[in-house]
């Protein structure tokens, strides 16, 4: 029996997640602290046309998520993009996939932790940067004790975030002034496209639905529906929040504020409302930062376990079952970003690397589709249209990251290549 056949057989024993459950996983994984920060950055770039930026990011997320879902059904046991890229294209591609993915989270952490600092500054007056550094230290300590409690709390935090965002939109609706939506696109098409890259980060997490593909009942029907419903629900929430914020304080105020939704809430809810939104944002961005630390440390741990990074990074604490060395190293990188990476720079480089990490899986799917003998539980519809469109959308978003994002991403990739070559040389020499 082939590996694909065995995977499919095992998957049938686990398909207990219906459409509603899959959508719940997707929405919970997608909505996080990012929207509390990124709506301001997108507005600064695109003006009121940031609404179009979010819509464009939605399209990109859909056409990238569908091929990712097919890969998840082909390799349900692989543990994500890094592992199945390594399995199909080899260890070199696997290393670069893991390195790029890790880098995307490291740089993205900058806007998350500094966003936390900006909102906490509204509440306490404490310096933004040092609040961000303190958050990372706290996350490292939490993970050193195990992630079970944090995982349970994450569900509550996401519910709080959704309730807070919808409450913000409902309270602000009567105060919206359409005159604040002019000029519509002060940054032109370039601003809209660059804003779409920022908005795309706010959709980060949609691949959780795809990764759960082999646990979804009737994946050939429910998987694409779950992806589309997840992204549509998230888009709806983001659009009403962005429209409310833009219509109440305008794009200039949003773009200039380190705590954009708090600034908007003060306009129609007073200081107490602004502080309430800031409090929700503090809790939500803290949970998002913790999730970023968990993902980053697990990528580093997996690569070290596979022999692609130094072996001490694969150490697991026998008491807590967590990769303690990888967690500490990840925390150090996140602190560096909080200290030296401005929020806009972090977003540009993190956005470039995050989009780039989807390219190898797309190449893998192109390779696998040549084998007609394998029939996964889910095949993406209209592959001759959607696969090329996925490459086009990733190319547009990569270009949108600009000189800052491309150059920063290139430096990170070069460091990874040098590390890979040095690691291979050390292993050949028997070190």
Tab-separated table of C-alpha atoms in Angstrom:
chain	number	residue	atom	x	y	z
A	1	UNK	CA	0.000	0.000	0.000
A	2	UNK	CA	1.368	3.437	-0.909
A	3	UNK	CA	2.098	6.152	1.648
A	4	UNK	CA	-0.747	8.230	0.230
A	5	UNK	CA	-3.156	5.335	0.550
A	6	UNK	CA	-2.125	4.678	4.157
A	7	UNK	CA	-2.519	8.397	4.940
A	8	UNK	CA	-6.001	8.418	3.455
A	9	UNK	CA	-6.954	5.290	5.417
A	10	UNK	CA	-5.788	6.801	8.698
A	11	UNK	CA	-7.588	10.039	7.883
A	12	UNK	CA	-10.941	8.284	7.590
A	13	UNK	CA	-10.669	7.351	11.241
A	14	UNK	CA	-10.256	10.968	12.250
A	15	UNK	CA	-12.797	12.838	10.107
A	16	UNK	CA	-15.008	14.087	12.911
A	17	UNK	CA	-14.864	17.825	12.185
A	18	UNK	CA	-17.954	19.136	10.419
A	19	UNK	CA	-18.372	22.362	8.486
A	20	UNK	CA	-19.249	24.444	11.548
A	21	UNK	CA	-16.321	23.046	13.519
A	22	UNK	CA	-13.914	23.720	10.667
A	23	UNK	CA	-15.144	27.303	10.349
A	24	UNK	CA	-14.753	27.773	14.122
A	25	UNK	CA	-11.142	26.579	13.889
A	26	UNK	CA	-10.482	28.940	10.992
A	27	UNK	CA	-12.077	32.063	12.450
A	28	UNK	CA	-10.462	31.459	15.841
A	29	UNK	CA	-7.059	31.007	14.235
A	30	UNK	CA	-7.316	34.011	11.938
A	31	UNK	CA	-8.708	36.792	14.106
A	32	UNK	CA	-6.109	37.968	16.568
A	33	UNK	CA	-4.274	41.043	17.709
A	34	UNK	CA	-3.122	42.009	14.230
A	35	UNK	CA	-6.268	43.907	13.237
A	36	UNK	CA	-5.852	46.221	16.247
A	37	UNK	CA	-2.545	47.396	14.752
A	38	UNK	CA	-2.710	46.722	11.017
A	39	UNK	CA	-5.829	48.784	10.324
A	40	UNK	CA	-3.728	51.842	11.153
A	41	UNK	CA	-0.802	50.822	8.950
A	42	UNK	CA	-3.078	49.953	6.023
A	43	UNK	CA	-4.855	53.302	6.379
A	44	UNK	CA	-1.550	55.188	6.392
A	45	UNK	CA	-0.598	53.512	3.106
A	46	UNK	CA	-3.898	53.418	1.219
A	47	UNK	CA	-6.103	56.000	2.936
A	48	UNK	CA	-9.823	55.112	2.950
A	49	UNK	CA	-9.033	52.722	0.078
A	50	UNK	CA	-7.623	50.444	2.783
A	51	UNK	CA	-11.070	48.858	2.488
A	52	UNK	CA	-10.037	47.743	-1.012
A	53	UNK	CA	-6.713	46.562	0.388
A	54	UNK	CA	-8.526	44.216	2.751
A	55	UNK	CA	-10.712	42.937	-0.100
A	56	UNK	CA	-7.636	42.310	-2.272
A	57	UNK	CA	-5.936	40.507	0.619
A	58	UNK	CA	-9.060	38.343	0.937
A	59	UNK	CA	-8.788	37.275	-2.721
A	60	UNK	CA	-5.096	36.461	-2.263
A	61	UNK	CA	-5.841	34.420	0.854
A	62	UNK	CA	-8.517	32.382	-0.946
A	63	UNK	CA	-6.424	31.474	-3.997
A	64	UNK	CA	-3.423	30.588	-1.807
A	65	UNK	CA	-5.434	28.642	0.786
A	66	UNK	CA	-7.106	26.281	-1.706
A	67	UNK	CA	-3.893	24.716	-3.078
A	68	UNK	CA	-2.544	24.598	0.486
A	69	UNK	CA	-5.661	22.618	1.428
A	70	UNK	CA	-4.998	20.040	-1.289
A	71	UNK	CA	-1.450	19.612	-0.020
A	72	UNK	CA	-2.741	19.130	3.520
A	73	UNK	CA	-4.953	16.290	2.261
A	74	UNK	CA	-2.055	14.700	0.374
A	75	UNK	CA	0.300	14.903	3.365
A	76	UNK	CA	-1.864	14.949	6.496
A	77	UNK	CA	0.922	13.514	8.621
A	78	UNK	CA	3.564	15.974	7.522
A	79	UNK	CA	2.935	18.715	10.071
A	80	UNK	CA	2.658	21.674	7.739
A	81	UNK	CA	4.378	23.344	4.830
A	82	UNK	CA	7.948	22.944	6.063
A	83	UNK	CA	7.697	19.174	6.395
A	84	UNK	CA	5.995	18.323	3.115
A	85	UNK	CA	8.266	20.668	1.172
A	86	UNK	CA	11.239	18.881	2.718
A	87	UNK	CA	9.722	15.493	1.870
A	88	UNK	CA	9.011	16.299	-1.786
A	89	UNK	CA	11.797	18.733	-2.739
A	90	UNK	CA	14.535	17.615	-0.349
A	91	UNK	CA	16.285	18.879	2.771
A	92	UNK	CA	17.766	22.016	1.170
A	93	UNK	CA	14.339	23.290	0.149
A	94	UNK	CA	12.989	22.144	3.498
A	95	UNK	CA	15.623	24.160	5.337
A	96	UNK	CA	14.910	27.311	3.330
A	97	UNK	CA	11.162	26.826	3.768
A	98	UNK	CA	11.586	26.533	7.526
A	99	UNK	CA	14.050	29.429	7.656
A	100	UNK	CA	11.771	31.747	5.673
A	101	UNK	CA	8.717	30.706	7.707
A	102	UNK	CA	10.613	31.280	10.952
A	103	UNK	CA	11.824	34.672	9.730
A	104	UNK	CA	8.316	35.745	8.803
A	105	UNK	CA	7.130	35.176	12.363
A	106	UNK	CA	10.197	36.813	13.896
A	107	UNK	CA	9.680	40.010	11.905
A	108	UNK	CA	5.893	39.946	12.226
A	109	UNK	CA	6.391	39.794	15.989
A	110	UNK	CA	7.679	43.366	15.791
A	111	UNK	CA	4.334	44.902	14.905
A	112	UNK	CA	2.519	42.634	17.379
A	113	UNK	CA	4.721	43.389	20.399
A	114	UNK	CA	5.068	47.084	19.566
A	115	UNK	CA	1.308	47.204	19.015
A	116	UNK	CA	0.893	45.771	22.508
A	117	UNK	CA	3.248	48.457	23.792
A	118	UNK	CA	1.314	51.197	22.021
A	119	UNK	CA	-2.006	50.170	23.540
A	120	UNK	CA	-0.505	49.591	26.997
A	121	UNK	CA	0.990	53.083	26.772
A	122	UNK	CA	-2.554	54.436	26.386
A	123	UNK	CA	-3.513	52.745	29.652
A	124	UNK	CA	-0.390	53.310	31.742
A	125	UNK	CA	1.872	55.851	30.048
A	126	UNK	CA	4.753	53.350	30.138
A	127	UNK	CA	7.239	53.436	27.210
A	128	UNK	CA	6.026	51.467	24.190
A	129	UNK	CA	9.294	49.635	23.467
A	130	UNK	CA	9.923	48.486	27.029
A	131	UNK	CA	6.349	47.268	27.309
A	132	UNK	CA	6.990	45.182	24.192
A	133	UNK	CA	10.204	43.737	25.669
A	134	UNK	CA	8.456	42.916	28.955
A	135	UNK	CA	5.720	41.105	27.024
A	136	UNK	CA	8.235	38.815	25.313
A	137	UNK	CA	9.885	38.005	28.649
A	138	UNK	CA	6.465	37.128	30.070
A	139	UNK	CA	5.648	34.897	27.091
A	140	UNK	CA	8.949	33.031	27.471
A	141	UNK	CA	8.213	32.432	31.161
A	142	UNK	CA	4.688	31.210	30.384
A	143	UNK	CA	5.949	28.782	27.756
A	144	UNK	CA	8.696	27.558	30.071
A	145	UNK	CA	5.911	26.267	32.334
A	146	UNK	CA	4.057	24.554	29.476
A	147	UNK	CA	1.507	25.719	26.937
A	148	UNK	CA	-1.655	23.938	28.112
A	149	UNK	CA	-3.039	26.814	30.188
A	150	UNK	CA	-2.132	29.342	27.532
A	151	UNK	CA	-3.901	27.239	24.907
A	152	UNK	CA	-7.140	27.199	26.909
A	153	UNK	CA	-6.931	30.929	27.556
A	154	UNK	CA	-6.469	31.559	23.820
A	155	UNK	CA	-10.072	30.521	23.128
A	156	UNK	CA	-11.389	33.041	25.654
A	157	UNK	CA	-9.136	35.787	24.295
A	158	UNK	CA	-10.290	35.260	20.708
A	159	UNK	CA	-13.919	35.440	21.844
A	160	UNK	CA	-13.113	38.677	23.669
A	161	UNK	CA	-11.444	40.079	20.543
A	162	UNK	CA	-14.407	39.297	18.286
A	163	UNK	CA	-16.890	40.725	20.802
A	164	UNK	CA	-14.745	43.835	21.234
A	165	UNK	CA	-14.399	44.418	17.497
A	166	UNK	CA	-18.127	43.996	16.827
A	167	UNK	CA	-18.976	46.194	19.821
A	168	UNK	CA	-16.587	48.847	18.524
A	169	UNK	CA	-18.283	48.806	15.112
A	170	UNK	CA	-21.800	48.926	16.569
A	171	UNK	CA	-21.013	51.803	18.935
A	172	UNK	CA	-19.252	53.798	16.244
A	173	UNK	CA	-21.802	53.365	13.456
A	174	UNK	CA	-23.887	56.470	14.377
A	175	UNK	CA	-20.738	58.635	14.425
A	176	UNK	CA	-19.554	57.733	10.921
A	177	UNK	CA	-19.118	60.706	8.572
A	178	UNK	CA	-18.685	59.789	4.913
A	179	UNK	CA	-16.758	63.020	4.322
A	180	UNK	CA	-13.893	61.456	6.267
A	181	UNK	CA	-13.513	58.891	3.476
A	182	UNK	CA	-12.010	61.493	1.157
A	183	UNK	CA	-9.661	61.617	-0.602
A	184	UNK	CA	-10.418	57.995	-1.397
A	185	UNK	CA	-6.981	56.713	-2.483
A	186	UNK	CA	-4.273	59.265	-1.627
A	187	UNK	CA	-1.567	56.645	-2.195
A	188	UNK	CA	-2.896	55.544	-5.575
A	189	UNK	CA	-2.748	51.924	-6.732
A	190	UNK	CA	0.677	51.482	-5.130
A	191	UNK	CA	-0.772	52.458	-1.761
A	192	UNK	CA	-3.681	50.035	-2.184
A	193	UNK	CA	-1.340	47.186	-3.139
A	194	UNK	CA	1.071	47.896	-0.280
A	195	UNK	CA	-1.908	48.126	2.048
A	196	UNK	CA	-3.020	44.714	0.769
A	197	UNK	CA	0.282	43.207	1.918
A	198	UNK	CA	-0.325	44.644	5.390
A	199	UNK	CA	-3.937	43.437	5.347
A	200	UNK	CA	-2.818	39.966	4.222
A	201	UNK	CA	-0.984	39.587	7.531
A	202	UNK	CA	-4.297	40.180	9.302
A	203	UNK	CA	-5.625	37.074	7.507
A	204	UNK	CA	-2.654	35.036	8.766
A	205	UNK	CA	-3.915	31.771	10.246
A	206	UNK	CA	-6.320	30.827	7.446
A	207	UNK	CA	-4.043	27.881	6.662
A	208	UNK	CA	-5.163	26.280	9.946
A	209	UNK	CA	-8.320	25.122	8.148
A	210	UNK	CA	-6.235	23.634	5.362
A	211	UNK	CA	-3.909	21.946	7.842
A	212	UNK	CA	-6.929	20.263	9.445
A	213	UNK	CA	-8.096	18.988	6.051
A	214	UNK	CA	-7.806	15.284	6.846
A	215	UNK	CA	-9.867	15.692	10.025
A	216	UNK	CA	-12.788	17.324	8.223
A	217	UNK	CA	-15.807	15.224	7.317
A	218	UNK	CA	-16.446	15.090	3.548
A	219	UNK	CA	-13.404	17.280	2.797
A	220	UNK	CA	-14.186	17.416	-0.914
A	221	UNK	CA	-17.204	19.576	0.016
A	222	UNK	CA	-16.581	20.954	3.484
A	223	UNK	CA	-12.923	21.937	3.122
A	224	UNK	CA	-13.339	24.573	0.383
A	225	UNK	CA	-16.565	25.758	2.001
A	226	UNK	CA	-14.851	26.113	5.379
A	227	UNK	CA	-11.994	28.099	3.850
A	228	UNK	CA	-14.323	30.430	1.973
A	229	UNK	CA	-16.673	30.890	4.943
A	230	UNK	CA	-13.776	31.509	7.334
A	231	UNK	CA	-12.232	34.159	5.131
A	232	UNK	CA	-15.617	35.724	4.299
A	233	UNK	CA	-16.561	36.027	7.991
A	234	UNK	CA	-13.169	37.471	8.874
A	235	UNK	CA	-13.329	39.871	5.919
A	236	UNK	CA	-16.773	41.046	7.033
A	237	UNK	CA	-15.544	41.773	10.570
A	238	UNK	CA	-12.435	43.541	9.297
A	239	UNK	CA	-14.364	45.681	6.816
A	240	UNK	CA	-16.931	46.915	9.344
A	241	UNK	CA	-14.154	47.680	11.851
A	242	UNK	CA	-12.023	49.491	9.269
A	243	UNK	CA	-15.038	51.371	7.857
A	244	UNK	CA	-16.062	52.492	11.351
A	245	UNK	CA	-12.551	53.633	12.238
A	246	UNK	CA	-12.032	55.457	8.942
A	247	UNK	CA	-15.463	57.054	9.080
A	248	UNK	CA	-15.082	58.367	12.626
A	249	UNK	CA	-11.526	59.741	12.840
A	250	UNK	CA	-10.207	59.571	9.277
A	251	UNK	CA	-7.216	57.829	7.752
A	252	UNK	CA	-4.610	60.381	8.841
A	253	UNK	CA	-5.371	59.942	12.545
A	254	UNK	CA	-5.496	56.156	12.224
A	255	UNK	CA	-2.220	56.028	10.335
A	256	UNK	CA	-0.390	58.238	12.827
A	257	UNK	CA	-1.575	56.552	16.023
A	258	UNK	CA	0.301	53.667	17.708
A	259	UNK	CA	-3.106	52.604	19.091
A	260	UNK	CA	-5.438	53.287	16.128
A	261	UNK	CA	-8.674	51.668	17.314
A	262	UNK	CA	-8.334	53.261	20.736
A	263	UNK	CA	-7.927	56.654	19.049
A	264	UNK	CA	-11.075	56.006	17.018
A	265	UNK	CA	-13.052	54.804	20.056
A	266	UNK	CA	-12.251	58.000	21.968
A	267	UNK	CA	-13.954	59.937	19.173
A	268	UNK	CA	-17.392	58.428	19.831
A	269	UNK	CA	-17.059	56.692	23.237
A	270	UNK	CA	-14.929	59.193	25.136
A	271	UNK	CA	-11.777	58.455	27.112
A	272	UNK	CA	-13.356	55.522	28.929
A	273	UNK	CA	-14.273	53.896	25.617
A	274	UNK	CA	-10.785	54.441	24.276
A	275	UNK	CA	-9.306	52.827	27.363
A	276	UNK	CA	-11.722	49.890	27.127
A	277	UNK	CA	-10.687	49.194	23.529
A	278	UNK	CA	-7.044	49.581	24.562
A	279	UNK	CA	-7.535	47.012	27.327
A	280	UNK	CA	-9.065	44.505	24.887
A	281	UNK	CA	-6.236	45.170	22.445
A	282	UNK	CA	-3.605	44.632	25.163
A	283	UNK	CA	-5.020	41.205	26.041
A	284	UNK	CA	-5.475	40.194	22.403
A	285	UNK	CA	-2.056	41.320	21.173
A	286	UNK	CA	-0.457	39.601	24.173
A	287	UNK	CA	-2.144	36.329	23.201
A	288	UNK	CA	-1.057	36.809	19.591
A	289	UNK	CA	2.533	37.450	20.672
A	290	UNK	CA	2.464	34.254	22.712
A	291	UNK	CA	1.179	32.328	19.684
A	292	UNK	CA	3.976	33.808	17.551
A	293	UNK	CA	6.555	32.675	20.118
A	294	UNK	CA	5.075	29.163	20.195
A	295	UNK	CA	5.072	28.819	16.401
A	296	UNK	CA	8.591	30.248	16.005
A	297	UNK	CA	10.071	27.991	18.673
A	298	UNK	CA	8.372	24.911	17.196
A	299	UNK	CA	9.738	25.651	13.731
A	300	UNK	CA	13.254	25.983	15.156
A	301	UNK	CA	12.756	22.817	17.213
A	302	UNK	CA	11.510	20.812	14.198
A	303	UNK	CA	14.428	21.937	12.032
A	304	UNK	CA	16.928	21.056	14.766
A	305	UNK	CA	15.304	17.656	15.275
A	306	UNK	CA	15.676	17.017	11.540
A	307	UNK	CA	19.371	17.882	11.724
A	308	UNK	CA	19.039	21.204	9.905
A	309	UNK	CA	19.940	23.362	12.923
A	310	UNK	CA	22.276	22.715	15.899
A	311	UNK	CA	21.063	19.789	18.017
A	312	UNK	CA	20.756	21.718	21.341
A	313	UNK	CA	17.785	23.548	19.787
A	314	UNK	CA	15.943	20.196	19.693
A	315	UNK	CA	16.174	19.739	23.471
A	316	UNK	CA	12.849	19.132	25.226
A	317	UNK	CA	12.401	19.925	28.906
A	318	UNK	CA	11.467	16.594	30.546
A	319	UNK	CA	9.172	18.270	33.091
A	320	UNK	CA	7.139	20.558	30.840
A	321	UNK	CA	7.545	18.814	27.476
A	322	UNK	CA	8.416	22.133	25.811
A	323	UNK	CA	11.448	22.918	23.616
A	324	UNK	CA	13.091	25.165	26.194
A	325	UNK	CA	16.271	26.103	24.301
A	326	UNK	CA	14.345	26.878	21.102
A	327	UNK	CA	11.882	28.949	23.139
A	328	UNK	CA	14.655	31.014	24.750
A	329	UNK	CA	16.369	31.591	21.384
A	330	UNK	CA	13.041	32.579	19.821
A	331	UNK	CA	12.394	34.961	22.696
A	332	UNK	CA	15.787	36.574	22.141
A	333	UNK	CA	14.966	37.172	18.476
A	334	UNK	CA	11.561	38.651	19.359
A	335	UNK	CA	13.167	40.991	21.903
A	336	UNK	CA	15.675	42.128	19.271
A	337	UNK	CA	12.808	42.980	16.934
A	338	UNK	CA	11.020	44.920	19.675
A	339	UNK	CA	14.165	46.935	20.436
A	340	UNK	CA	15.481	47.647	16.954
A	341	UNK	CA	12.711	46.978	14.441
A	342	UNK	CA	10.187	49.744	13.840
A	343	UNK	CA	6.627	48.561	13.383
A	344	UNK	CA	6.495	49.535	9.695
A	345	UNK	CA	9.870	47.924	8.920
A	346	UNK	CA	8.888	44.740	10.718
A	347	UNK	CA	5.643	44.584	8.769
A	348	UNK	CA	7.394	45.069	5.408
A	349	UNK	CA	10.032	42.375	5.967
A	350	UNK	CA	7.660	40.032	7.788
A	351	UNK	CA	5.060	40.455	5.048
A	352	UNK	CA	7.609	39.674	2.327
A	353	UNK	CA	8.800	36.512	4.085
A	354	UNK	CA	5.281	35.405	5.037
A	355	UNK	CA	4.069	35.627	1.443
A	356	UNK	CA	7.274	34.044	0.141
A	357	UNK	CA	6.847	30.994	2.367
A	358	UNK	CA	3.749	30.017	0.371
A	359	UNK	CA	5.728	29.750	-2.884
A	360	UNK	CA	7.509	26.408	-2.197
A	361	UNK	CA	4.226	24.623	-1.326
A	362	UNK	CA	2.714	25.943	-4.561
A	363	UNK	CA	5.710	24.556	-6.465
A	364	UNK	CA	5.268	21.245	-4.645
A	365	UNK	CA	1.646	21.031	-5.749
A	366	UNK	CA	2.582	21.745	-9.368
A	367	UNK	CA	5.033	18.828	-9.143
A	368	UNK	CA	2.589	16.449	-7.465
A	369	UNK	CA	-0.258	17.145	-9.869
A	370	UNK	CA	1.773	15.523	-12.638
A	371	UNK	CA	1.174	12.195	-10.892
A	372	UNK	CA	-2.356	11.255	-11.940
A	373	UNK	CA	-2.313	7.984	-9.965
A	374	UNK	CA	-2.802	9.734	-6.615
A	375	UNK	CA	-6.276	10.999	-5.770
A	376	UNK	CA	-6.365	13.050	-2.535
A	377	UNK	CA	-9.598	13.560	-0.633
A	378	UNK	CA	-9.717	17.148	-1.850
A	379	UNK	CA	-8.577	18.602	-5.158
A	380	UNK	CA	-8.702	22.349	-5.594
A	381	UNK	CA	-11.246	23.455	-8.210
A	382	UNK	CA	-10.228	25.136	-11.474
A	383	UNK	CA	-6.501	24.396	-11.011
A	384	UNK	CA	-5.556	25.769	-14.436
A	385	UNK	CA	-6.959	29.138	-13.331
A	386	UNK	CA	-6.435	29.270	-9.573
A	387	UNK	CA	-2.856	27.941	-9.439
A	388	UNK	CA	-1.515	30.563	-11.888
A	389	UNK	CA	-3.618	33.178	-10.080
A	390	UNK	CA	-2.035	32.125	-6.769
A	391	UNK	CA	1.429	32.706	-8.247
A	392	UNK	CA	0.310	36.081	-9.626
A	393	UNK	CA	-1.119	37.185	-6.272
A	394	UNK	CA	2.020	36.136	-4.395
A	395	UNK	CA	4.161	38.006	-6.939
A	396	UNK	CA	2.063	41.173	-6.527
A	397	UNK	CA	2.268	41.010	-2.742
A	398	UNK	CA	6.022	40.377	-2.842
A	399	UNK	CA	6.517	43.441	-5.043
A	400	UNK	CA	4.247	45.424	-2.713
A	401	UNK	CA	6.651	44.856	0.185
A	402	UNK	CA	8.888	47.475	-1.438
A	403	UNK	CA	12.620	48.017	-1.207
A	404	UNK	CA	12.614	47.792	2.584
A	405	UNK	CA	10.787	44.472	2.679
A	406	UNK	CA	12.648	42.863	-0.224
A	407	UNK	CA	16.110	43.929	0.965
A	408	UNK	CA	15.439	42.884	4.556
A	409	UNK	CA	13.998	39.571	3.400
A	410	UNK	CA	16.964	38.993	1.082
A	411	UNK	CA	19.404	39.542	3.955
A	412	UNK	CA	17.512	37.012	6.070
A	413	UNK	CA	17.601	34.465	3.208
A	414	UNK	CA	21.345	34.980	2.636
A	415	UNK	CA	21.979	34.395	6.349
A	416	UNK	CA	19.957	31.193	6.049
A	417	UNK	CA	21.909	30.012	3.004
A	418	UNK	CA	25.217	30.623	4.779
A	419	UNK	CA	23.951	28.778	7.850
A	420	UNK	CA	22.817	25.863	5.677
A	421	UNK	CA	26.186	25.629	3.903
A	422	UNK	CA	28.077	25.859	7.184
A	423	UNK	CA	25.877	23.158	8.715
A	424	UNK	CA	26.460	20.808	5.774
A	425	UNK	CA	30.227	21.430	5.926
A	426	UNK	CA	30.300	20.717	9.663
A	427	UNK	CA	28.398	17.461	9.181
A	428	UNK	CA	30.762	16.374	6.375
A	429	UNK	CA	33.722	17.101	8.653
A	430	UNK	CA	32.114	15.013	11.379
A	431	UNK	CA	31.596	17.875	13.822
